mmCIF file of C-alpha atoms in Angstrom:
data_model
loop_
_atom_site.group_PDB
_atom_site.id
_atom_site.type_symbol
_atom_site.label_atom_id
_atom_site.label_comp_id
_atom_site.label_asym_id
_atom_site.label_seq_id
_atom_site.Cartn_x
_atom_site.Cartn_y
_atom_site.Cartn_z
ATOM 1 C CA UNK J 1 -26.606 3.148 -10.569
ATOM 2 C CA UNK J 2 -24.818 5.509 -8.508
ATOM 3 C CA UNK J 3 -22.548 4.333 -6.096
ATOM 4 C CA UNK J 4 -23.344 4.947 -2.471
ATOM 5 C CA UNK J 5 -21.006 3.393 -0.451
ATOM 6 C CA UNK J 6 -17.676 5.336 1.022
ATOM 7 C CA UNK J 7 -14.949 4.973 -1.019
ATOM 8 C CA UNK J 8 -12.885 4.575 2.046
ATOM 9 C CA UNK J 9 -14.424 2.599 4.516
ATOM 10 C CA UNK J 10 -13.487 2.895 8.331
ATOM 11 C CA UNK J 11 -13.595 0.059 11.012
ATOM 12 C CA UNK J 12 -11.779 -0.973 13.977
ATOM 13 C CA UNK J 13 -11.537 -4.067 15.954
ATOM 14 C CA UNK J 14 -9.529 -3.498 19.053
ATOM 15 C CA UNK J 15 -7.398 -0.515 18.325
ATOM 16 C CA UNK J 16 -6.254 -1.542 14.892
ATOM 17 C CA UNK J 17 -8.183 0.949 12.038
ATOM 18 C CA UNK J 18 -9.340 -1.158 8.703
ATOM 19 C CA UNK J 19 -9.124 0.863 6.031
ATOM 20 C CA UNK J 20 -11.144 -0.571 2.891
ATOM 21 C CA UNK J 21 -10.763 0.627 -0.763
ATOM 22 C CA UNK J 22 -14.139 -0.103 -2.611
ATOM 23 C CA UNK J 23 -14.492 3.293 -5.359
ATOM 24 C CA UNK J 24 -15.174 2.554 -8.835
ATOM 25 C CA UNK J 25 -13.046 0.951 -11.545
ATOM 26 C CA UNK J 26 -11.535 -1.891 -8.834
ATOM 27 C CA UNK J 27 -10.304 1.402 -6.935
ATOM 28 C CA UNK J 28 -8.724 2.975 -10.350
ATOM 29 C CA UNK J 29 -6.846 6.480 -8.701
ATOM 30 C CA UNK J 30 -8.255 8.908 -10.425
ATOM 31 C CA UNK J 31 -8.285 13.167 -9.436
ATOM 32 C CA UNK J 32 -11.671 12.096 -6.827
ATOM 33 C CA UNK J 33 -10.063 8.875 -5.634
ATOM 34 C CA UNK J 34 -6.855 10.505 -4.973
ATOM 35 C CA UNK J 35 -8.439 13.900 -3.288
ATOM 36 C CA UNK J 36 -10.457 11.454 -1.294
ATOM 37 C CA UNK J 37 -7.171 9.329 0.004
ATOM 38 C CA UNK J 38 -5.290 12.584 1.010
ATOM 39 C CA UNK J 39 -8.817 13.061 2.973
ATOM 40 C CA UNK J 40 -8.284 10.119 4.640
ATOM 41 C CA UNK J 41 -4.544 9.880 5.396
ATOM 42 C CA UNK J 42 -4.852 13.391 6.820
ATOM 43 C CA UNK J 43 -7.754 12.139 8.947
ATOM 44 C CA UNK J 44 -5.550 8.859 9.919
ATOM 45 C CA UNK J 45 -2.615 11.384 10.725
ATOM 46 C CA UNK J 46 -5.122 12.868 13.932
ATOM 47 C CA UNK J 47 -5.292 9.640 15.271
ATOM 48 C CA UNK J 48 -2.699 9.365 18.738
ATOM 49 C CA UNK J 49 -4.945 5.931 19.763
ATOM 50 C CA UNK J 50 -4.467 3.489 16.843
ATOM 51 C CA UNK J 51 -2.202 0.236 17.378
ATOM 52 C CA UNK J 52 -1.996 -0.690 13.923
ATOM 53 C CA UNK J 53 -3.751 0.093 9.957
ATOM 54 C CA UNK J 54 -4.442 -2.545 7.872
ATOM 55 C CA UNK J 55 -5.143 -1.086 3.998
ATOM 56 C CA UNK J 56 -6.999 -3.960 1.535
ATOM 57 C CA UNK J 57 -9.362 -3.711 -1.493
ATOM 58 C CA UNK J 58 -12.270 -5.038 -2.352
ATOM 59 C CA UNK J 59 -12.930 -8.502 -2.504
ATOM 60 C CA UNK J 60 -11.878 -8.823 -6.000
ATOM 61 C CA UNK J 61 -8.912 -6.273 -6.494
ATOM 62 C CA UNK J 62 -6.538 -3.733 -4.096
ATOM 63 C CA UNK J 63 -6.240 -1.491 -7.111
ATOM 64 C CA UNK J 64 -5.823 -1.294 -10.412
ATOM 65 C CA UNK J 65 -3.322 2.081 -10.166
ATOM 66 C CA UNK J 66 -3.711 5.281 -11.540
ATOM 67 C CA UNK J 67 -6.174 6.546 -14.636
ATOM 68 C CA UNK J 68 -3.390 7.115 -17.276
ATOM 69 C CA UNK J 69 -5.664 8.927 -19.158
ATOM 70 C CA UNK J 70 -6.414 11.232 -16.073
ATOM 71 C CA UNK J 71 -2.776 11.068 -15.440
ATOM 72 C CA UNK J 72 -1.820 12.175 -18.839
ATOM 73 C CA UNK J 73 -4.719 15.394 -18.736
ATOM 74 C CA UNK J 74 -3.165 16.443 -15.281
ATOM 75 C CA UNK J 75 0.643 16.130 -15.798
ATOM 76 C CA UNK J 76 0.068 18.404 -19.175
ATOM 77 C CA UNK J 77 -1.804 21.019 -16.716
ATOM 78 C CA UNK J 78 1.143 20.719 -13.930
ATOM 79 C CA UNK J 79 3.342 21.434 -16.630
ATOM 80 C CA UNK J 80 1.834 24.855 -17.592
ATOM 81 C CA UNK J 81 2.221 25.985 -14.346
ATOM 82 C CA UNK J 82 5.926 25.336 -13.559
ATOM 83 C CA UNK J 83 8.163 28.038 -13.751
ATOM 84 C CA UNK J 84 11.624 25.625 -14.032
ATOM 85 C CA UNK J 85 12.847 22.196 -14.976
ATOM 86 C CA UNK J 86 13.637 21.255 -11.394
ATOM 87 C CA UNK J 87 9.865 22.527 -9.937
ATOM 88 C CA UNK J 88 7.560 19.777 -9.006
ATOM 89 C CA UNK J 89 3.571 20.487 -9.028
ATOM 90 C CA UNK J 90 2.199 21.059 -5.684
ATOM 91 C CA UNK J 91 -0.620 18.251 -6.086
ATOM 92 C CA UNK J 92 1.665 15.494 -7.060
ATOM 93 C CA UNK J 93 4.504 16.656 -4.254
ATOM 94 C CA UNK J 94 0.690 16.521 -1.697
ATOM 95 C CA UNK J 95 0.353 13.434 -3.135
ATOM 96 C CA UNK J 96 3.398 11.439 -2.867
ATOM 97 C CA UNK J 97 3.374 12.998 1.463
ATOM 98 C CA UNK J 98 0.133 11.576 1.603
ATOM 99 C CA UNK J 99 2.090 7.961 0.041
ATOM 100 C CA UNK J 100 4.970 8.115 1.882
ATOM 101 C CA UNK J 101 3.046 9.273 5.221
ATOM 102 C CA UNK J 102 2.463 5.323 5.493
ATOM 103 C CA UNK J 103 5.776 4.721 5.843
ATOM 104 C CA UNK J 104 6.343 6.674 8.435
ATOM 105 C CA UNK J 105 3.596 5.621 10.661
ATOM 106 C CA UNK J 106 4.927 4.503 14.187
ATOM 107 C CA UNK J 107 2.663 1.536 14.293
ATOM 108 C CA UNK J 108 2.274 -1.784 11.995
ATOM 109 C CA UNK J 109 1.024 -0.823 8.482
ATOM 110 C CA UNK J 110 -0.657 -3.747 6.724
ATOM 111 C CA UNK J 111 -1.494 -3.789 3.172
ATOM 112 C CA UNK J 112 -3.859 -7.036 2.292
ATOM 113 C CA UNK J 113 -3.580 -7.955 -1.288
ATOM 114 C CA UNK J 114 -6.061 -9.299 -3.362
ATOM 115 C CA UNK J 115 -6.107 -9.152 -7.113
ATOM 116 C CA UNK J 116 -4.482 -6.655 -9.257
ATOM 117 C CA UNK J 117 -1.920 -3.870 -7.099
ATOM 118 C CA UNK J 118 -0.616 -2.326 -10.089
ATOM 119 C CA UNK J 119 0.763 0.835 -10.843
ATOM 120 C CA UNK J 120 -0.304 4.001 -7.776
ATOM 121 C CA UNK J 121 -2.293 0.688 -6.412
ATOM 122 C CA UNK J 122 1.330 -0.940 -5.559
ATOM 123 C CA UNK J 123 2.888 2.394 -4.007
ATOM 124 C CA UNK J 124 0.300 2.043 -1.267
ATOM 125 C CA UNK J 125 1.685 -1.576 -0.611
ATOM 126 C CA UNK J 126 4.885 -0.691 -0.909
ATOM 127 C CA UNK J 127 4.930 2.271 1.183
ATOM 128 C CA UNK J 128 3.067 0.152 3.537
ATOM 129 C CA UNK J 129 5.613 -1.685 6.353
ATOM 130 C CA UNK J 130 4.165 -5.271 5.789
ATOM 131 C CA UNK J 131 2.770 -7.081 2.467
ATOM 132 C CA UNK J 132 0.220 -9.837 2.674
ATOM 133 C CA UNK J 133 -0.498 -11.441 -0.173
ATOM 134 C CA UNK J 134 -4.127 -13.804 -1.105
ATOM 135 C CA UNK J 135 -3.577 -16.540 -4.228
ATOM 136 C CA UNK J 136 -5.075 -14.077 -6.740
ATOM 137 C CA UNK J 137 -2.749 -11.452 -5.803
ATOM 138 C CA UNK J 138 -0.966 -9.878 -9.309
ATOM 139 C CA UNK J 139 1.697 -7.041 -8.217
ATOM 140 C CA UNK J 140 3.471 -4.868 -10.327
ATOM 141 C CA UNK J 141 4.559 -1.317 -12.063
ATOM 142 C CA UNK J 142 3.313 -1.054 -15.103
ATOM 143 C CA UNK J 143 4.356 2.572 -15.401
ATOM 144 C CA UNK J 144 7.164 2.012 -18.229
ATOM 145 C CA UNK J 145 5.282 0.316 -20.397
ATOM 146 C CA UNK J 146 3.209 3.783 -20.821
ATOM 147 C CA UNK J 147 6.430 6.118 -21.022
ATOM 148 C CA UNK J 148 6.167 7.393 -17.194
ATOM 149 C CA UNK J 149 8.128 6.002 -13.695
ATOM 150 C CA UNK J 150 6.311 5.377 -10.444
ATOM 151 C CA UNK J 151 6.449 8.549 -8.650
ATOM 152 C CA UNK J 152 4.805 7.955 -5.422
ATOM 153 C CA UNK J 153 7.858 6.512 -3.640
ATOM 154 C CA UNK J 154 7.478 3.418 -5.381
ATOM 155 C CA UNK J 155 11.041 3.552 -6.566
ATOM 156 C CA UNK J 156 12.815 4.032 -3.412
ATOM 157 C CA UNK J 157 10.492 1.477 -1.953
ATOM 158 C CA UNK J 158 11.007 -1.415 -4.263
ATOM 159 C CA UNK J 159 14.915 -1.037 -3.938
ATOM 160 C CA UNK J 160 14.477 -1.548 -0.340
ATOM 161 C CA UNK J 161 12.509 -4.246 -0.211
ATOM 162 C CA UNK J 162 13.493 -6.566 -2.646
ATOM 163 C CA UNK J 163 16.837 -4.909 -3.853
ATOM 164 C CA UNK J 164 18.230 -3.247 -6.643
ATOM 165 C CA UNK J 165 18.350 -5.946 -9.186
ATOM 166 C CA UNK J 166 14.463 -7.257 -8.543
ATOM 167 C CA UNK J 167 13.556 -3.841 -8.231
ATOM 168 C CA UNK J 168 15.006 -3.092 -11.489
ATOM 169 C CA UNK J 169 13.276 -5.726 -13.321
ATOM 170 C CA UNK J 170 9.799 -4.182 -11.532
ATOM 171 C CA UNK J 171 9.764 -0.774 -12.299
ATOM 172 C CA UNK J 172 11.999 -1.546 -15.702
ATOM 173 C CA UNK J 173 9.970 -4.161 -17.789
ATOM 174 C CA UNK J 174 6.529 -3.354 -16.297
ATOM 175 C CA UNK J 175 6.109 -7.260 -15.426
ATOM 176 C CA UNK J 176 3.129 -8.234 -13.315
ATOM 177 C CA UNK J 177 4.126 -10.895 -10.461
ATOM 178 C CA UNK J 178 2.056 -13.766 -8.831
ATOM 179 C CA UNK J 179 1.518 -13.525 -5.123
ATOM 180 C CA UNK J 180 3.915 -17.031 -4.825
ATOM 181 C CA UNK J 181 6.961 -15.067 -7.152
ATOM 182 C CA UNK J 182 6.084 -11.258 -4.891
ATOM 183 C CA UNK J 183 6.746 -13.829 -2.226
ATOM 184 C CA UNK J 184 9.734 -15.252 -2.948
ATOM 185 C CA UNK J 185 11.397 -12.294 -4.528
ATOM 186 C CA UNK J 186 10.706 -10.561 -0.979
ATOM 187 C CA UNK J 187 8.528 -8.133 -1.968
ATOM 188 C CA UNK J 188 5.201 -10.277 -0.319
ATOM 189 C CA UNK J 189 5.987 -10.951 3.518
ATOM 190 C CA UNK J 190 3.397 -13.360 4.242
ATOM 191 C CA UNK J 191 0.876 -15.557 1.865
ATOM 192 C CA UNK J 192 -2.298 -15.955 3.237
ATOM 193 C CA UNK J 193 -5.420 -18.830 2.162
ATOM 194 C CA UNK J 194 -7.993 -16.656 -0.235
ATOM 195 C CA UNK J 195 -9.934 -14.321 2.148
ATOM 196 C CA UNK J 196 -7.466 -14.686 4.992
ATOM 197 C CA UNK J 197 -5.552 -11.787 4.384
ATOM 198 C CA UNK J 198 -7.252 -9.869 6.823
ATOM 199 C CA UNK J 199 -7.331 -12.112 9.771
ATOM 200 C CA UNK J 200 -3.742 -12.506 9.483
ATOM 201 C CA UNK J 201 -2.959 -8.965 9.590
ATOM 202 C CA UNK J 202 -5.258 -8.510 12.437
ATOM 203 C CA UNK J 203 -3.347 -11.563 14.032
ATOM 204 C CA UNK J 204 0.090 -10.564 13.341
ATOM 205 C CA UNK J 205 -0.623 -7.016 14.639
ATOM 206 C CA UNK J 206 -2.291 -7.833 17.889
ATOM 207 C CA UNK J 207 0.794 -10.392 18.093
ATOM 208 C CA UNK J 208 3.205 -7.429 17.838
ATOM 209 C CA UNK J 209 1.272 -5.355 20.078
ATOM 210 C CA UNK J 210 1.955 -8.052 22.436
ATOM 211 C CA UNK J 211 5.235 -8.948 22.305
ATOM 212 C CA UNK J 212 7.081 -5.938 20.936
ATOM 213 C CA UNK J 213 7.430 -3.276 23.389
ATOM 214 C CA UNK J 214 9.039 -0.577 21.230
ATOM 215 C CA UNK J 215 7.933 -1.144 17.156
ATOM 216 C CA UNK J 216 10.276 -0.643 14.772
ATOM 217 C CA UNK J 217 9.329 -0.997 10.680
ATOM 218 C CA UNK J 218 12.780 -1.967 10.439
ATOM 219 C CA UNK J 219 12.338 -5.038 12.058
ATOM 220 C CA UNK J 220 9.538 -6.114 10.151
ATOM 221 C CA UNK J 221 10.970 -8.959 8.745
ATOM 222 C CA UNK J 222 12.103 -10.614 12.447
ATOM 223 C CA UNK J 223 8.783 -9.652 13.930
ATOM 224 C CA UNK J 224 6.954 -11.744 10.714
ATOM 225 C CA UNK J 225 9.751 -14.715 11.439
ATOM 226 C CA UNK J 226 8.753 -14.540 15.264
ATOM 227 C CA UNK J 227 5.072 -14.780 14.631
ATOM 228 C CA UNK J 228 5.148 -17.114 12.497
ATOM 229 C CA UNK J 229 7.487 -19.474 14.846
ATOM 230 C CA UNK J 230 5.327 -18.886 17.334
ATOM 231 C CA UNK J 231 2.246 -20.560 15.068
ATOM 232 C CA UNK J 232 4.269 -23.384 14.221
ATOM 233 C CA UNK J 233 5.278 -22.630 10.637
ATOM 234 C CA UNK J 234 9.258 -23.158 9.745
ATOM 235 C CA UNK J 235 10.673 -20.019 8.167
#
């Protein structure tokens, strides 16, 4: 049966937009799912009201990363068209803005983690300025272990949050990590109960809306420590 349903769903609950992957495959990234995301982020970019994004999956999965077969049919065609070793293809230098254009976002960015964030799935996360992650969360870049690097910011990304070392052992043996070892290696920020994600993000957003009068992603980790003092939990 044909699926019906956005791939991209759009909600808000006071000021805060909800963006909700749901395509096909457990959101696998293929050409259409990643057309449709630069859609979206471009659409997001318009926006001059929002307080915060929150990005999550389905119920069962964030994403499952990038179609390597895809992948492998489109980096053969990029590579026709370059005319030297140090050109990059247009698409994949429109894709990685429309990665990295989360990052830059002057409000909260949330990513809620459910399931498998593998692969493209994880550069949304990691690009993202917070990382919440449910029980079932399994994080990871797999890229290596098919001959390819993440190249979506992923690298850069990974270094910064959890440092070179851990970051190393991500992007370098392809390992998949629980939400409870993402969590303690620094990559997770928060752990949430199984279907809490999202009220937490919603909660620790409208907190910082609150009580933060000029946001700063570099602060991330004090704002999370502050919230979470303030709901009684020792950090």
């Amino acid at each position: 049966m044909e699926q019906t349903k956005p791939w991209f769903e759009q909600t808000e609950e006071n000021g805060v937009l909800v963006l909700t992957m749901q395509a096909p495959g457990n959101n696998l990234m293929t050409g259409a799912f990643l057309e449709t995301y630069e859609k979206t982020m471009e659409q997001i970019s318009q926006r001059t009201d929002l307080k915060g994004l929150v990005i999550r999956g389905t119920a069962r999965h964030f994403s499952v990363g990038a179609d390597v077969a895809s992948l492998a049919e489109r980096s053969a065609a990029d590579l026709e068209g370059m005319t030297s070793d140090t050109d990059l293809p247009p698409e994949h230098i429109r894709q990685k803005k429309a990665f990295t254009f989360l990052h830059d976002l002057p409000f909260p960015v949330v990513s809620v983690i459910s399931g498998f964030c593998i692969g493209s799935g994880s550069e949304i996360a990691v690009n993202s300025h917070i990382r919440i992650c449910e029980p079932t969360a399994r994080v990871g870049q797999p890229e290596s272990t098919f001959g390819i690097l993440p190249g979506l910011g992923g690298i850069a990304r990974n270094v910064e949050i959890c440092g070179l070392s851990m970051a190393a052992e991500m992007v370098l043996t392809g390992k998949l990590f629980s939400a409870q070892q993402a969590f303690e290696m620094g990559w997770a920020d928060l752990l949430a109960e199984k279907k809490g994600g999202l009220a937490e993000a919603l909660a620790l957003i409208a907190w910082i809306v609150e009580n933060v009068e000029q946001y700063d992603r570099k602060k991330t980790g004090f704002y999370v420590a502050q919230y979470l003092q303030n709901k009684g939990v020792s950090v």
